[in-house]
């Protein structure tokens, strides 16, 4: 299952994230970070609450 998120930074690039490969979602001072392992991660513009809502919706579709 995939959810659409917006990369942090100036470009506003939209990406599809395979939620089965996400290892951690961290809500830090500089924004939300999606991790895929020990060294693979990126920041997104969505808030932690928005991501939780998207994950809940995706979970209901399974």
PDB file of C-alpha atoms in Angstrom:
ATOM      1  CA  UNK A   1       0.000   0.000   0.000  1.00  0.00           C
ATOM      2  CA  UNK A   2       1.268   3.484  -0.861  1.00  0.00           C
ATOM      3  CA  UNK A   3       0.593   6.963   0.482  1.00  0.00           C
ATOM      4  CA  UNK A   4       1.481  10.244  -1.234  1.00  0.00           C
ATOM      5  CA  UNK A   5       3.745  12.669   0.645  1.00  0.00           C
ATOM      6  CA  UNK A   6       5.527  15.921  -0.221  1.00  0.00           C
ATOM      7  CA  UNK A   7       9.297  16.086   0.159  1.00  0.00           C
ATOM      8  CA  UNK A   8      10.625  18.795   2.465  1.00  0.00           C
ATOM      9  CA  UNK A   9      12.586  21.598   0.865  1.00  0.00           C
ATOM     10  CA  UNK A  10      11.785  24.066  -1.846  1.00  0.00           C
ATOM     11  CA  UNK A  11      10.739  21.795  -4.717  1.00  0.00           C
ATOM     12  CA  UNK A  12       7.493  20.425  -3.275  1.00  0.00           C
ATOM     13  CA  UNK A  13       8.067  17.139  -5.091  1.00  0.00           C
ATOM     14  CA  UNK A  14       5.345  14.555  -4.461  1.00  0.00           C
ATOM     15  CA  UNK A  15       6.428  10.964  -3.784  1.00  0.00           C
ATOM     16  CA  UNK A  16       4.616   7.677  -3.262  1.00  0.00           C
ATOM     17  CA  UNK A  17       5.791   5.880  -0.138  1.00  0.00           C
ATOM     18  CA  UNK A  18       5.393   2.129   0.253  1.00  0.00           C
ATOM     19  CA  UNK A  19       4.153   1.968   3.840  1.00  0.00           C
ATOM     20  CA  UNK A  20       5.289  -1.637   4.272  1.00  0.00           C
ATOM     21  CA  UNK A  21       8.920  -0.496   3.917  1.00  0.00           C
ATOM     22  CA  UNK A  22       8.767   2.376   6.432  1.00  0.00           C
ATOM     23  CA  UNK A  23      10.705   1.510   9.569  1.00  0.00           C
ATOM     24  CA  UNK A  24      10.088   4.703  11.572  1.00  0.00           C
ATOM     25  CA  UNK A  25       8.260   8.042  11.506  1.00  0.00           C
ATOM     26  CA  UNK A  26       9.802  10.710  13.724  1.00  0.00           C
ATOM     27  CA  UNK A  27       8.285  14.071  14.628  1.00  0.00           C
ATOM     28  CA  UNK A  28      11.286  16.299  15.342  1.00  0.00           C
ATOM     29  CA  UNK A  29      12.065  19.991  15.675  1.00  0.00           C
ATOM     30  CA  UNK A  30      12.770  20.345  11.959  1.00  0.00           C
ATOM     31  CA  UNK A  31       9.724  18.395  10.806  1.00  0.00           C
ATOM     32  CA  UNK A  32       8.654  14.830  10.176  1.00  0.00           C
ATOM     33  CA  UNK A  33      11.245  12.285   9.027  1.00  0.00           C
ATOM     34  CA  UNK A  34      10.309   9.030   7.280  1.00  0.00           C
ATOM     35  CA  UNK A  35      12.949   6.298   7.747  1.00  0.00           C
ATOM     36  CA  UNK A  36      13.454   3.155   5.676  1.00  0.00           C
ATOM     37  CA  UNK A  37      16.350   1.711   7.634  1.00  0.00           C
ATOM     38  CA  UNK A  38      19.423   2.923   9.432  1.00  0.00           C
ATOM     39  CA  UNK A  39      20.646   5.337   6.738  1.00  0.00           C
ATOM     40  CA  UNK A  40      17.769   5.860   4.304  1.00  0.00           C
ATOM     41  CA  UNK A  41      15.367   8.654   5.207  1.00  0.00           C
ATOM     42  CA  UNK A  42      13.807  11.926   4.051  1.00  0.00           C
ATOM     43  CA  UNK A  43      11.891  14.864   5.496  1.00  0.00           C
ATOM     44  CA  UNK A  44       8.344  15.609   4.424  1.00  0.00           C
ATOM     45  CA  UNK A  45       6.160  18.706   4.595  1.00  0.00           C
ATOM     46  CA  UNK A  46       3.096  16.950   6.001  1.00  0.00           C
ATOM     47  CA  UNK A  47       2.540  17.110   9.731  1.00  0.00           C
ATOM     48  CA  UNK A  48       2.784  14.042  11.942  1.00  0.00           C
ATOM     49  CA  UNK A  49      -1.020  14.127  12.367  1.00  0.00           C
ATOM     50  CA  UNK A  50      -1.605  14.275   8.598  1.00  0.00           C
ATOM     51  CA  UNK A  51       0.619  11.230   8.094  1.00  0.00           C
ATOM     52  CA  UNK A  52      -1.191   9.326  10.863  1.00  0.00           C
ATOM     53  CA  UNK A  53      -4.498  10.096   9.154  1.00  0.00           C
ATOM     54  CA  UNK A  54      -3.191   8.887   5.768  1.00  0.00           C
ATOM     55  CA  UNK A  55      -1.865   5.691   7.357  1.00  0.00           C
ATOM     56  CA  UNK A  56      -5.186   5.065   9.089  1.00  0.00           C
ATOM     57  CA  UNK A  57      -7.057   5.498   5.792  1.00  0.00           C
ATOM     58  CA  UNK A  58      -4.616   3.188   3.997  1.00  0.00           C
ATOM     59  CA  UNK A  59      -4.999   0.583   6.743  1.00  0.00           C
ATOM     60  CA  UNK A  60      -8.781   0.612   6.371  1.00  0.00           C
ATOM     61  CA  UNK A  61      -8.457  -0.101   2.658  1.00  0.00           C
ATOM     62  CA  UNK A  62      -6.496  -3.328   3.237  1.00  0.00           C
TER      63      UNK A  62
END
